[in-house]
PDB file of C-alpha atoms in Angstrom:
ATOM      1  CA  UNK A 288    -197.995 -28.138 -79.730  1.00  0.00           C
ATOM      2  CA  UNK A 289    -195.553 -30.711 -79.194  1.00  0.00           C
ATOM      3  CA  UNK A 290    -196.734 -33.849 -77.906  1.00  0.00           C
ATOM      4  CA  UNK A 291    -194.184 -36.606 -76.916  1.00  0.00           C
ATOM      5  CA  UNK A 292    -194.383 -40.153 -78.437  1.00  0.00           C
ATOM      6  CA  UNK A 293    -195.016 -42.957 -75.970  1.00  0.00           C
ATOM      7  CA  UNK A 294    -193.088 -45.937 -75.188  1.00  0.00           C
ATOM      8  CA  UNK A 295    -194.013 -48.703 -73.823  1.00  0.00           C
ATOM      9  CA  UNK A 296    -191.529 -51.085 -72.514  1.00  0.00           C
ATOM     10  CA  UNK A 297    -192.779 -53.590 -69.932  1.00  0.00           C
ATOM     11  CA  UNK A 298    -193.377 -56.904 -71.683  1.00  0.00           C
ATOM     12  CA  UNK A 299    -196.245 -59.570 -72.353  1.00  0.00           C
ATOM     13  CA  UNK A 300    -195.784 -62.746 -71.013  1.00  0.00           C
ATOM     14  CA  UNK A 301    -196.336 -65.777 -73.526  1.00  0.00           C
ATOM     15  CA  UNK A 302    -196.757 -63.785 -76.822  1.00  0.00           C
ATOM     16  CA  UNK A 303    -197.316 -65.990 -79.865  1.00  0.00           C
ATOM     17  CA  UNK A 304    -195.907 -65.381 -82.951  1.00  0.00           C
ATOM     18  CA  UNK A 305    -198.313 -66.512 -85.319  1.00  0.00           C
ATOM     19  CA  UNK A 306    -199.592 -63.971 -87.922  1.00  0.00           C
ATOM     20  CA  UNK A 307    -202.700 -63.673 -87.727  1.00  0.00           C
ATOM     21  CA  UNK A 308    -205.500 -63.178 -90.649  1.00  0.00           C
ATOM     22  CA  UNK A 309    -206.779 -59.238 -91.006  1.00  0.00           C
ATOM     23  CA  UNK A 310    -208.978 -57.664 -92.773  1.00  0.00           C
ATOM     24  CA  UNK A 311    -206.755 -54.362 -92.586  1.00  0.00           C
ATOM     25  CA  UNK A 312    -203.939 -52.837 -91.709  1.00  0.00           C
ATOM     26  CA  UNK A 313    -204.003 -50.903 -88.259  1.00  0.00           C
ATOM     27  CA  UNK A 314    -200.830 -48.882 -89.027  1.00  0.00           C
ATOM     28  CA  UNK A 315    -199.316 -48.159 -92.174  1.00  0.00           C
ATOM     29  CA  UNK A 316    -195.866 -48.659 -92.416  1.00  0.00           C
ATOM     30  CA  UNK A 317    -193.400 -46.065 -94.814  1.00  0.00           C
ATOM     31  CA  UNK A 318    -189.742 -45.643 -95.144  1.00  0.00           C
ATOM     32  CA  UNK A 319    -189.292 -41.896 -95.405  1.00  0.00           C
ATOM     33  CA  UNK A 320    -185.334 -41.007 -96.852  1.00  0.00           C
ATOM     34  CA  UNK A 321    -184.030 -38.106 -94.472  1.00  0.00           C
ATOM     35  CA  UNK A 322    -181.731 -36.736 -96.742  1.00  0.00           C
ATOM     36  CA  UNK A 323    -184.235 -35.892 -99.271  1.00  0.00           C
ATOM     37  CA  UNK A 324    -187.311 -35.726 -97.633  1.00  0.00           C
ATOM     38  CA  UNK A 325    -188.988 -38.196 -99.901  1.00  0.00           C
ATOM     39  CA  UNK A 326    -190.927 -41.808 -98.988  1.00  0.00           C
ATOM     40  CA  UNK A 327    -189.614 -44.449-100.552  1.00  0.00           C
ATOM     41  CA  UNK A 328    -191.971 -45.935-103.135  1.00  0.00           C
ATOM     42  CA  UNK A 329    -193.047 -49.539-102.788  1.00  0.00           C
ATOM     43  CA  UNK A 330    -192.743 -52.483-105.331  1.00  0.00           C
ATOM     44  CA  UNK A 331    -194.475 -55.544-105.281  1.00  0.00           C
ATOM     45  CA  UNK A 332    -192.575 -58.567-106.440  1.00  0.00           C
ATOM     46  CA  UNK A 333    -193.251 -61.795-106.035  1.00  0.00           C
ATOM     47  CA  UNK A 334    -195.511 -61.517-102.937  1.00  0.00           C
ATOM     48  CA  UNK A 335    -192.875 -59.414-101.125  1.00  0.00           C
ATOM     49  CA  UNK A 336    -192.586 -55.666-101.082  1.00  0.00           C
ATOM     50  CA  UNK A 337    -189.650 -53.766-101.943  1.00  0.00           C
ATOM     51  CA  UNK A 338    -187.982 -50.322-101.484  1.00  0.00           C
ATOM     52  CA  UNK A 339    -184.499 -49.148-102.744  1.00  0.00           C
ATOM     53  CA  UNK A 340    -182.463 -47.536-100.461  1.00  0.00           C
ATOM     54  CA  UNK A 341    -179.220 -44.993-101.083  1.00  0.00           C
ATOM     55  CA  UNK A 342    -176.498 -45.917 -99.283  1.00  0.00           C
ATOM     56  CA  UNK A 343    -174.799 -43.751 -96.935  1.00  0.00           C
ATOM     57  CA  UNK A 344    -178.082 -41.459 -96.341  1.00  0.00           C
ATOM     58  CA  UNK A 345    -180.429 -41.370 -93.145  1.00  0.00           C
ATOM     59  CA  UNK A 346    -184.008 -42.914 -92.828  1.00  0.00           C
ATOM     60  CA  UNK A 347    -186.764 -42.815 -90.456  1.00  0.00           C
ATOM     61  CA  UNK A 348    -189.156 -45.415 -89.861  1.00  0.00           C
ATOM     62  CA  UNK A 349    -193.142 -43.705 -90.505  1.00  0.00           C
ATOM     63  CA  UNK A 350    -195.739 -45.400 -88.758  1.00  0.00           C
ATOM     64  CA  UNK A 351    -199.878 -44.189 -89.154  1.00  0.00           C
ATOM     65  CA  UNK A 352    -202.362 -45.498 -86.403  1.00  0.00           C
ATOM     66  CA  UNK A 353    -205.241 -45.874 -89.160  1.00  0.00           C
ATOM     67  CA  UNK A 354    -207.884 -46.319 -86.001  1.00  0.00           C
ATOM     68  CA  UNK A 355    -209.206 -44.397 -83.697  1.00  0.00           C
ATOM     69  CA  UNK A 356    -208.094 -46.094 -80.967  1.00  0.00           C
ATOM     70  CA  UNK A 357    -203.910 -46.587 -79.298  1.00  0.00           C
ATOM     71  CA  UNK A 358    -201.915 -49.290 -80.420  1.00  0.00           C
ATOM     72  CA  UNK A 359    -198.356 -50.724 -79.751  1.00  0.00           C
ATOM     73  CA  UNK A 360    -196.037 -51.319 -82.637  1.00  0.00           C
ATOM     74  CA  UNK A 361    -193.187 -53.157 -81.881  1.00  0.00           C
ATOM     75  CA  UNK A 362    -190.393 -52.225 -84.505  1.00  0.00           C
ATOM     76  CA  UNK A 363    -188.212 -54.293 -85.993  1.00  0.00           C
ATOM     77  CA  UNK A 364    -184.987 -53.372 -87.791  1.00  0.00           C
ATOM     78  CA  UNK A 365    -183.375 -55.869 -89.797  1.00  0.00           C
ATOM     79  CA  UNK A 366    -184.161 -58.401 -87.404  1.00  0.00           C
ATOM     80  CA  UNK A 367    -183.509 -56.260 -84.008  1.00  0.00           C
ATOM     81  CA  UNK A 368    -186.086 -54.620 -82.059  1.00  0.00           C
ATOM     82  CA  UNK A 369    -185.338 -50.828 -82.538  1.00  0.00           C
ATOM     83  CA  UNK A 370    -186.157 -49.956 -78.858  1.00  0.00           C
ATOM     84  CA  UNK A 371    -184.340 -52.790 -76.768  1.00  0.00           C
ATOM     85  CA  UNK A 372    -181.839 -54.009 -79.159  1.00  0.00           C
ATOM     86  CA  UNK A 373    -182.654 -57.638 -78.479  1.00  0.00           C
ATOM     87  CA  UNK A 374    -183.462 -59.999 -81.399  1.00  0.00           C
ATOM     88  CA  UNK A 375    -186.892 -59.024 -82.230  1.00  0.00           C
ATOM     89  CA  UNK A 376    -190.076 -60.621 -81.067  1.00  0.00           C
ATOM     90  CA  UNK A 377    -193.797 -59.982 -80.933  1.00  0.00           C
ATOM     91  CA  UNK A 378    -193.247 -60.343 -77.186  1.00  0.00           C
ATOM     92  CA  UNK A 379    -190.917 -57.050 -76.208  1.00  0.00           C
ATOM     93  CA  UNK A 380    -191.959 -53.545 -76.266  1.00  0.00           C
ATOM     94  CA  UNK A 381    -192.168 -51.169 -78.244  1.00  0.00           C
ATOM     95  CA  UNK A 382    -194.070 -47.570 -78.929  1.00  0.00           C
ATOM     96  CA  UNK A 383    -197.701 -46.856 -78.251  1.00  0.00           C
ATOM     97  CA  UNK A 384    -199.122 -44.522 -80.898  1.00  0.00           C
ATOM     98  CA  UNK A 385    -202.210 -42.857 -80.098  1.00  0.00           C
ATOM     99  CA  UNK A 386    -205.662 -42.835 -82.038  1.00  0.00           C
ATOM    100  CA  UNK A 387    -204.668 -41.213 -85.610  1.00  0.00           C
ATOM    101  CA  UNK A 388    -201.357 -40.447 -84.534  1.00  0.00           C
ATOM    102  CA  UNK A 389    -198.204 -40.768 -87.156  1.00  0.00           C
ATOM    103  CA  UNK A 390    -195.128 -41.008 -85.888  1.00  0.00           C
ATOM    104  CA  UNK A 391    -191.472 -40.845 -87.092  1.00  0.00           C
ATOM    105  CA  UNK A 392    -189.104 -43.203 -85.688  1.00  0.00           C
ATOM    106  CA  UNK A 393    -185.326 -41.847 -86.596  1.00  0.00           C
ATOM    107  CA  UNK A 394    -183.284 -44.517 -85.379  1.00  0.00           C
ATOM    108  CA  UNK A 395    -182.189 -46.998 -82.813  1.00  0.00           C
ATOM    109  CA  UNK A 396    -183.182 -46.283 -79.233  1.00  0.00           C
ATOM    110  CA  UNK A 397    -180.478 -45.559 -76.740  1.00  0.00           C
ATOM    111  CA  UNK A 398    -182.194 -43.695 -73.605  1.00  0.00           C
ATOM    112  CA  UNK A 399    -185.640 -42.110 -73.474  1.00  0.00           C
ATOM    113  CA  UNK A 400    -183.677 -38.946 -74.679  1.00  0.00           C
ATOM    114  CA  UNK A 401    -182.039 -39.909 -77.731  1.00  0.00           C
ATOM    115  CA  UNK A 402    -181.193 -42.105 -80.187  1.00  0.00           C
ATOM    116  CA  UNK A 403    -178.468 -43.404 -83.221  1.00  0.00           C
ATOM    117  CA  UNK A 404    -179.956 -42.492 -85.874  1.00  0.00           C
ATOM    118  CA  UNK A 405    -181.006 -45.303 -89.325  1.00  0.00           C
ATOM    119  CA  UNK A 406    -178.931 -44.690 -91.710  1.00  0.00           C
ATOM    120  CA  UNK A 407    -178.595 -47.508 -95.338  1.00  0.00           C
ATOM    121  CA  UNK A 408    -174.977 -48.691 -94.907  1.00  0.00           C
ATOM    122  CA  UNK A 409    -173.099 -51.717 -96.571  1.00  0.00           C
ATOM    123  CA  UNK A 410    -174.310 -55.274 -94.959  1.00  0.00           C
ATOM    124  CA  UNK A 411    -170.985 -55.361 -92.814  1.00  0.00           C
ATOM    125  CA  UNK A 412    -171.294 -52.773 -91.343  1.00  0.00           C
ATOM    126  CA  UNK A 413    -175.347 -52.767 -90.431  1.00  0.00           C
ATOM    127  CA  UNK A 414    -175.866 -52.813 -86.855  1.00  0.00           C
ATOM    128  CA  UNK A 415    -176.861 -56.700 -86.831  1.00  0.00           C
ATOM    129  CA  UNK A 416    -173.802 -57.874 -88.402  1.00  0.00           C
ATOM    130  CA  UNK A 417    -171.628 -55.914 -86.080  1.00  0.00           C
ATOM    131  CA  UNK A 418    -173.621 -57.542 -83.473  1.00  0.00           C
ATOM    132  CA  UNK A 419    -173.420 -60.724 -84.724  1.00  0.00           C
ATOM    133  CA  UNK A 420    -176.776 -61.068 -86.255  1.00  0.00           C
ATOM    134  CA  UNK A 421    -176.699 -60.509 -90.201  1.00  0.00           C
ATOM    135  CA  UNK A 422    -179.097 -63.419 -90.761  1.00  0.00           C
ATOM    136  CA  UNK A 423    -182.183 -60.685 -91.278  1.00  0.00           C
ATOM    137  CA  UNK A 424    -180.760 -57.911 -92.472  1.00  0.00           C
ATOM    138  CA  UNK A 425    -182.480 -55.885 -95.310  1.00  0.00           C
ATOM    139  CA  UNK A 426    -186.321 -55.937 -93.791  1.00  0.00           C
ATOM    140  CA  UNK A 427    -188.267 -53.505 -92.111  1.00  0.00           C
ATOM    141  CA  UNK A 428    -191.052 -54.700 -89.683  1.00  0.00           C
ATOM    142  CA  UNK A 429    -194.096 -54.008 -86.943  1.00  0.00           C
ATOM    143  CA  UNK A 430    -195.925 -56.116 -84.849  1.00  0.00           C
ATOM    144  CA  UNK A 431    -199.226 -54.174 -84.137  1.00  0.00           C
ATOM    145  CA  UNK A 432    -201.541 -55.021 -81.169  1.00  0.00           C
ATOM    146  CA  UNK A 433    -204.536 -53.558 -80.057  1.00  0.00           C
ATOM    147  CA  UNK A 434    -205.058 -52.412 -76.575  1.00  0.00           C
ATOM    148  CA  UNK A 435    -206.983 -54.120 -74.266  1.00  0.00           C
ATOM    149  CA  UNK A 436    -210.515 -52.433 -73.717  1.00  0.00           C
ATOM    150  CA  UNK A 437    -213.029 -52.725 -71.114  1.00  0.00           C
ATOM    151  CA  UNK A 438    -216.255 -54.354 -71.934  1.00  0.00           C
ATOM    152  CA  UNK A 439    -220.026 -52.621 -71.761  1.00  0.00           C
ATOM    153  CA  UNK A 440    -222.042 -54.012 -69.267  1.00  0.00           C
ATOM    154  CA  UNK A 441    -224.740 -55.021 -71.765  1.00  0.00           C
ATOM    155  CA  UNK A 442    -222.306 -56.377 -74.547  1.00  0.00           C
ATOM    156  CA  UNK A 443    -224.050 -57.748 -77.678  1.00  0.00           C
ATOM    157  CA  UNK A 444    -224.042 -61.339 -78.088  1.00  0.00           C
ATOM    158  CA  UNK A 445    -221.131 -62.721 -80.220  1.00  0.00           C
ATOM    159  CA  UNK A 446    -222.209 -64.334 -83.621  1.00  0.00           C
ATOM    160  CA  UNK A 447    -223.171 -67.990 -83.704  1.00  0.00           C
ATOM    161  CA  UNK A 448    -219.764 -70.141 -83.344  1.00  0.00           C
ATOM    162  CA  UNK A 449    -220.512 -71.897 -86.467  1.00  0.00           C
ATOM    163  CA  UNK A 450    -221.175 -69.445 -88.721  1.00  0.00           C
ATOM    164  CA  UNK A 451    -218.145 -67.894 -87.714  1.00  0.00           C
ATOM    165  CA  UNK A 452    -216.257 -71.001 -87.726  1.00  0.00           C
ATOM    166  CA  UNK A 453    -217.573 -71.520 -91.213  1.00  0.00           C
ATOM    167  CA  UNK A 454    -216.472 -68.101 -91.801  1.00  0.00           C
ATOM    168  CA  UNK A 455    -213.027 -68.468 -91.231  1.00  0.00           C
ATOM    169  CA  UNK A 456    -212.619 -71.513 -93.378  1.00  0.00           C
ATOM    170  CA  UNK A 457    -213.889 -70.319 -96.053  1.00  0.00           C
ATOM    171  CA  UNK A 458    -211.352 -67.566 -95.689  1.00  0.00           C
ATOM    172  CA  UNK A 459    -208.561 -69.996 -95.434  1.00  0.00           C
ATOM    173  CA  UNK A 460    -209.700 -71.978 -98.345  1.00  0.00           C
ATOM    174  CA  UNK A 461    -209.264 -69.215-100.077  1.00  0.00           C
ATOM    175  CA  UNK A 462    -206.003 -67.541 -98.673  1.00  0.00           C
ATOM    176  CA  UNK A 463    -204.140 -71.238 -98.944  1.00  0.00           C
ATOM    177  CA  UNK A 464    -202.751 -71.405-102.212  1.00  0.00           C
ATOM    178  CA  UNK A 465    -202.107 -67.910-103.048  1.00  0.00           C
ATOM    179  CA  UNK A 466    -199.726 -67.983 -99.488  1.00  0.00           C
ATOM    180  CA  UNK A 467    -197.873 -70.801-101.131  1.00  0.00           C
ATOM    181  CA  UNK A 468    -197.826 -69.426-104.152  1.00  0.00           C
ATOM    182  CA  UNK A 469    -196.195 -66.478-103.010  1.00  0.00           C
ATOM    183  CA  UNK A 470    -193.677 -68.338-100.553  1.00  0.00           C
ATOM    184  CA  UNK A 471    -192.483 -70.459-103.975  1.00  0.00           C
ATOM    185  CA  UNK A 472    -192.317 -67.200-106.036  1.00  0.00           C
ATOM    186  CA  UNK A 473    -190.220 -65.696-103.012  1.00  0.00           C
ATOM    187  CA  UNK A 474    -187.418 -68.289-103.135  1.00  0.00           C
ATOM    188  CA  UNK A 475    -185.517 -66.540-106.098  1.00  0.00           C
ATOM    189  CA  UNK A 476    -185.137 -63.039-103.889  1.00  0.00           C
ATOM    190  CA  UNK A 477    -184.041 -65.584-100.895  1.00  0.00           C
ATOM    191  CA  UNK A 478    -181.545 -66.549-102.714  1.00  0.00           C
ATOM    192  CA  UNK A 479    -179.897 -63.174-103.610  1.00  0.00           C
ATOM    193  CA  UNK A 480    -177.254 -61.903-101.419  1.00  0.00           C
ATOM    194  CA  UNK A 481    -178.246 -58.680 -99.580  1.00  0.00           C
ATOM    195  CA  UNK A 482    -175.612 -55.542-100.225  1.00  0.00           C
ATOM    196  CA  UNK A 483    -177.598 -53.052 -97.871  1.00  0.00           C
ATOM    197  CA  UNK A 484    -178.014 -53.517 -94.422  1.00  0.00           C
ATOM    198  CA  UNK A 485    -178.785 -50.503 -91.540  1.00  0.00           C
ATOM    199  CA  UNK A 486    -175.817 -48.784 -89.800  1.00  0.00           C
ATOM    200  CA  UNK A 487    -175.690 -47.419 -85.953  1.00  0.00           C
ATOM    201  CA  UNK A 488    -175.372 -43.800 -87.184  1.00  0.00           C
ATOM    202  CA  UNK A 489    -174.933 -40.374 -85.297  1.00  0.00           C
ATOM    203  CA  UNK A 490    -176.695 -39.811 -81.677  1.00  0.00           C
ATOM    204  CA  UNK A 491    -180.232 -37.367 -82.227  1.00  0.00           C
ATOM    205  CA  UNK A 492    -181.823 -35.993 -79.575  1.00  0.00           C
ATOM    206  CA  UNK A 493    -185.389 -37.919 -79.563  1.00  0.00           C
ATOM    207  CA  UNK A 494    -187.376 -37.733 -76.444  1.00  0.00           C
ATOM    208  CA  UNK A 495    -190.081 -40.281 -75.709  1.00  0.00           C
ATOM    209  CA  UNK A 496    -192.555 -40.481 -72.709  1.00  0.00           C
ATOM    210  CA  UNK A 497    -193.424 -44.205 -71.081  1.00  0.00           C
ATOM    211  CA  UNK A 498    -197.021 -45.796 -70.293  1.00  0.00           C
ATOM    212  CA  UNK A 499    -199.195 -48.476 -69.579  1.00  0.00           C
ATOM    213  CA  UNK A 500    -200.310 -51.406 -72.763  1.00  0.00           C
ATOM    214  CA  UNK A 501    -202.128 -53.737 -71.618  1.00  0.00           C
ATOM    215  CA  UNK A 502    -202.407 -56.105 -74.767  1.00  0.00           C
ATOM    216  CA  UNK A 503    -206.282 -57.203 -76.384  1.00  0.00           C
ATOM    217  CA  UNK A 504    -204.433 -60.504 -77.152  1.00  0.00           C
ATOM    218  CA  UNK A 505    -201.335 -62.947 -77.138  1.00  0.00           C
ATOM    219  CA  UNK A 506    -200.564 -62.577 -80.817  1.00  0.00           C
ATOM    220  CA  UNK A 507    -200.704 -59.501 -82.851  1.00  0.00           C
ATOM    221  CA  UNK A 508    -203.351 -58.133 -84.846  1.00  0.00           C
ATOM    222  CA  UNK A 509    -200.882 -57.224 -87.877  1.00  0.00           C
ATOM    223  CA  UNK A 510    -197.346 -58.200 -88.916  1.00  0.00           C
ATOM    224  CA  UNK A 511    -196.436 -56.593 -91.707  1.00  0.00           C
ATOM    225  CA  UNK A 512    -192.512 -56.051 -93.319  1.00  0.00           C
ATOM    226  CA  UNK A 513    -190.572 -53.781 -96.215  1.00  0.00           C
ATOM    227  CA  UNK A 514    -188.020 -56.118 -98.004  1.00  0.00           C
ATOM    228  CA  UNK A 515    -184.731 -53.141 -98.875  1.00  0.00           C
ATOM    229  CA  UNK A 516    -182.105 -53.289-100.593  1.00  0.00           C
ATOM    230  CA  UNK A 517    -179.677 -51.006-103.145  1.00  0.00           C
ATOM    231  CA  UNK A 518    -181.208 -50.425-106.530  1.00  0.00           C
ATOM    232  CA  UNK A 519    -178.542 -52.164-108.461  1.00  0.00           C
ATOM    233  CA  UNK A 520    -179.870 -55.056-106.198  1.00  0.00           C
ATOM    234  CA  UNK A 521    -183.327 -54.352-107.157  1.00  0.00           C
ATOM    235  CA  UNK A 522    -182.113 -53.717-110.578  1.00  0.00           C
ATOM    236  CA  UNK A 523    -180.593 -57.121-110.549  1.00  0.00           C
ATOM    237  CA  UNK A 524    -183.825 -59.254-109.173  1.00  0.00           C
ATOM    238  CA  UNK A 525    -186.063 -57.488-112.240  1.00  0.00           C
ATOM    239  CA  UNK A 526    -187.799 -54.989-109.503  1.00  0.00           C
ATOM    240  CA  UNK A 527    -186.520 -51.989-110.765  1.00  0.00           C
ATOM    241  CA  UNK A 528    -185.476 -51.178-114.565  1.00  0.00           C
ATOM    242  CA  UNK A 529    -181.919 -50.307-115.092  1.00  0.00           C
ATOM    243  CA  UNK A 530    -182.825 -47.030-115.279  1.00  0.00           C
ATOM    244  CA  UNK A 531    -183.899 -46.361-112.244  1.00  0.00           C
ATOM    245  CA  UNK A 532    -181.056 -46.042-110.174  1.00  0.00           C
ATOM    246  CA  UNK A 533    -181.900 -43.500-107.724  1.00  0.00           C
ATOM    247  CA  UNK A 534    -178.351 -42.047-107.030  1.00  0.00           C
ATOM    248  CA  UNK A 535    -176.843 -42.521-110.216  1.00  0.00           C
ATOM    249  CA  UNK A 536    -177.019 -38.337-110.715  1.00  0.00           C
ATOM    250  CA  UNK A 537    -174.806 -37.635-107.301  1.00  0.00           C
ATOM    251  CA  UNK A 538    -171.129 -39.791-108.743  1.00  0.00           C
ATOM    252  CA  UNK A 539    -168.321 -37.655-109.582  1.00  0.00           C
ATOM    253  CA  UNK A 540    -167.977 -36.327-113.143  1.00  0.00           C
ATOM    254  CA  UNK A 541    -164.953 -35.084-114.332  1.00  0.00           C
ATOM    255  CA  UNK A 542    -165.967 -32.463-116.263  1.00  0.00           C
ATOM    256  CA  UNK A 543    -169.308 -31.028-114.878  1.00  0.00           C
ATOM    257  CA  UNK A 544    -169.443 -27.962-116.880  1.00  0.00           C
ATOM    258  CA  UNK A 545    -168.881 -24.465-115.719  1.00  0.00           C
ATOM    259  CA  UNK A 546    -166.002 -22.179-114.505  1.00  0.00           C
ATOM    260  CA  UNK A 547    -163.865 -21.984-112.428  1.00  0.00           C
ATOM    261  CA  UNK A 548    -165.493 -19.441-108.991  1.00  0.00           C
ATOM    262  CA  UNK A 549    -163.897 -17.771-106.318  1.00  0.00           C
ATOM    263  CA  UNK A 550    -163.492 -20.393-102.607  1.00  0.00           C
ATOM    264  CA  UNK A 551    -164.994 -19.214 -99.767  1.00  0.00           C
ATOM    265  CA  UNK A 552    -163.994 -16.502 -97.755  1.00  0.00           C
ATOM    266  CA  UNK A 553    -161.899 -17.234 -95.011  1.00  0.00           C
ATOM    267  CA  UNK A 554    -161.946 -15.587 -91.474  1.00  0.00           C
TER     268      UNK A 554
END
C-alpha cells in the first residue's frame, strides 16, 4: 500500500547548532546511485567518510528511522536544505519519517508534488554554485530530532545530577583528543579542490503529505554527513586505489569487438 512521506515545514524558533554527543544514530544515512541501483559504499579516511560518485548519473538520498518512534530529518545537500532551498540550518524543516520507516529522497523539492531530481554533476554546474553558494559543495547531511512526547503522570525520577554530570565528563575526557585528532587529520582533504558537486536535474513526480513536529529539543539529537566526490578525486587523496574507478568500463573504445548488426527498424 502506498503510504505518502511526510513533510514538515513550519520552523523552530531558536534552534542551536551545536552537535550534540549520541550514543547512536537515529537514522542511517545512504547514498543509493539511481542509475544502477546500487548504495554507494562508505570509506573512512581520516575521521571523515567518503563515497565516490559517477558523474552525470542520478542519486537519491536513503534515510532509515532506526527507532520506533517519528523523527524529522532535515536534509542537507551540499550545503542547501533539499526542501526549502535556503542555506541549510538545523532550524528549517524538513521530512518527518515515521517509526521504522526508510525513505528515498530523489532530489530537490519544488512543490509537494514533485521534485528536480540529484543528479553528480561537475562543481560549476551543482545547484549551489549556480546559486551562488559553492563554499559546501561535495557533502551530504541530516539533522535528526526527536519528537516531542508527552510525559506519564508518574514519571521515574531522573538520575542523581552528579552522577550524571560526572557521567558526561568522563565522556568528554575521553571524546577530546580523538575530535582533534581527527579535525588535524582532516586538513589534507580540506585542502583538495572538489570536482563533483550536485546538479538541478529533470522534474519527478514525488508527492509528499505535511504535519505537525513539535521538536523534544533546541538542538538535534544527531548530525551526521557523507563527504563525495569523483573517484579520480578519491583516487587522488589515497581513499580509493587506482583501480577502483567505478566508471572506467563505460568510455568509448574504438574497437569493442564484434560485427557489424542490422539498425533498428524504422516506422
Amino acid at each position: 500500500m502506498f503510504r505518502r512521506l511526510l513533510l514538515a515545514l513550519s520552523l523552530a524558533a531558536s534552534v542551536a547548532c551545536s552537535t550534540p554527543v549520541s550514543a547512536g544514530d537515529l537514522v542511517q544515512l545512504d547514498v543509493v546511485d539511481r542509475d544502477n541501483g546500487q548504495v554507494l559504499p562508505e570509506y573512512r579516511h581520516r575521521g571523515q567518510d567518503w563515497i565516490a560518485g559517477v558523474p552525470g548519473h542520478r542519486y537519491s538520498v536513503r534515510l532509515t528511522n532506526t527507532t520506533g518512534e517519528r523523527v524529522l530529518v532535515v536534509l542537507s545537500v551540499d550545503g542547501v536544505n533539499a526542501v526549502t532551498g535556503q542555506t541549510a540550518s538545523p532550524s528549517q524543516g524538513g521530512y518527518v519519517l515515521e517509526p521504522w520507516e526508510t525513505a528515498e529522497i530523489a532530489g530537490w523539492r519544488k512543490s509537494l508534488d514533485d521534485i528536480a531530481q540529484f543528479v553528480f554533476t561537475d562543481l560549476p554546474d551543482s545547484y549551489a554554485a549556480r546559486t551562488g553558494r559553492p563554499a559546501n559543495v561535495g557533502v551530504v547531511g541530516v539533522a535528526v530530532f526527536r519528537e516531542r512526547q508527552v510525559q506519564p503522570a508518574y514519571a521515574p525520577p531522573p538520575a542523581p545530577p552528579i552522577a550524571s554530570g560526572m557521567a558526561r565528563n568522563e565522556s568528554r575526557k575521553a571524546s577530546a583528543p580523538a575530535a582533534s585528532a581527527d579535525r588535524a587529520m582532516a586538513s589534507e582533504a580540506e585542502a583538495m579542490p572538489q570536482r563533483l558537486g550536485t546538479g538541478h536535474g529533470q522534474r519527478e513526480w514525488a508527492p509528499v503529505g505535511q504535519t505537525e513536529f513539535v521538536r523534544a529539543s533546541r538542538s538535534p539529537q544527531q548530525v551526521s554527513q557523507l563527504r563525495y566526490d569523483d573517484a579520480d578525486a578519491l583516487v587522488a587523496l589515497g581513499i580509493l586505489p587506482h583501480y577502483r574507478a567505478p566508471y572506467a568500463g563505460s568510455t568509448p573504445r574504438a574497437f569493442p569487438n564484434g560485427f557489424v548488426q542490422d539498425p533498428p527498424y524504422r516506422y
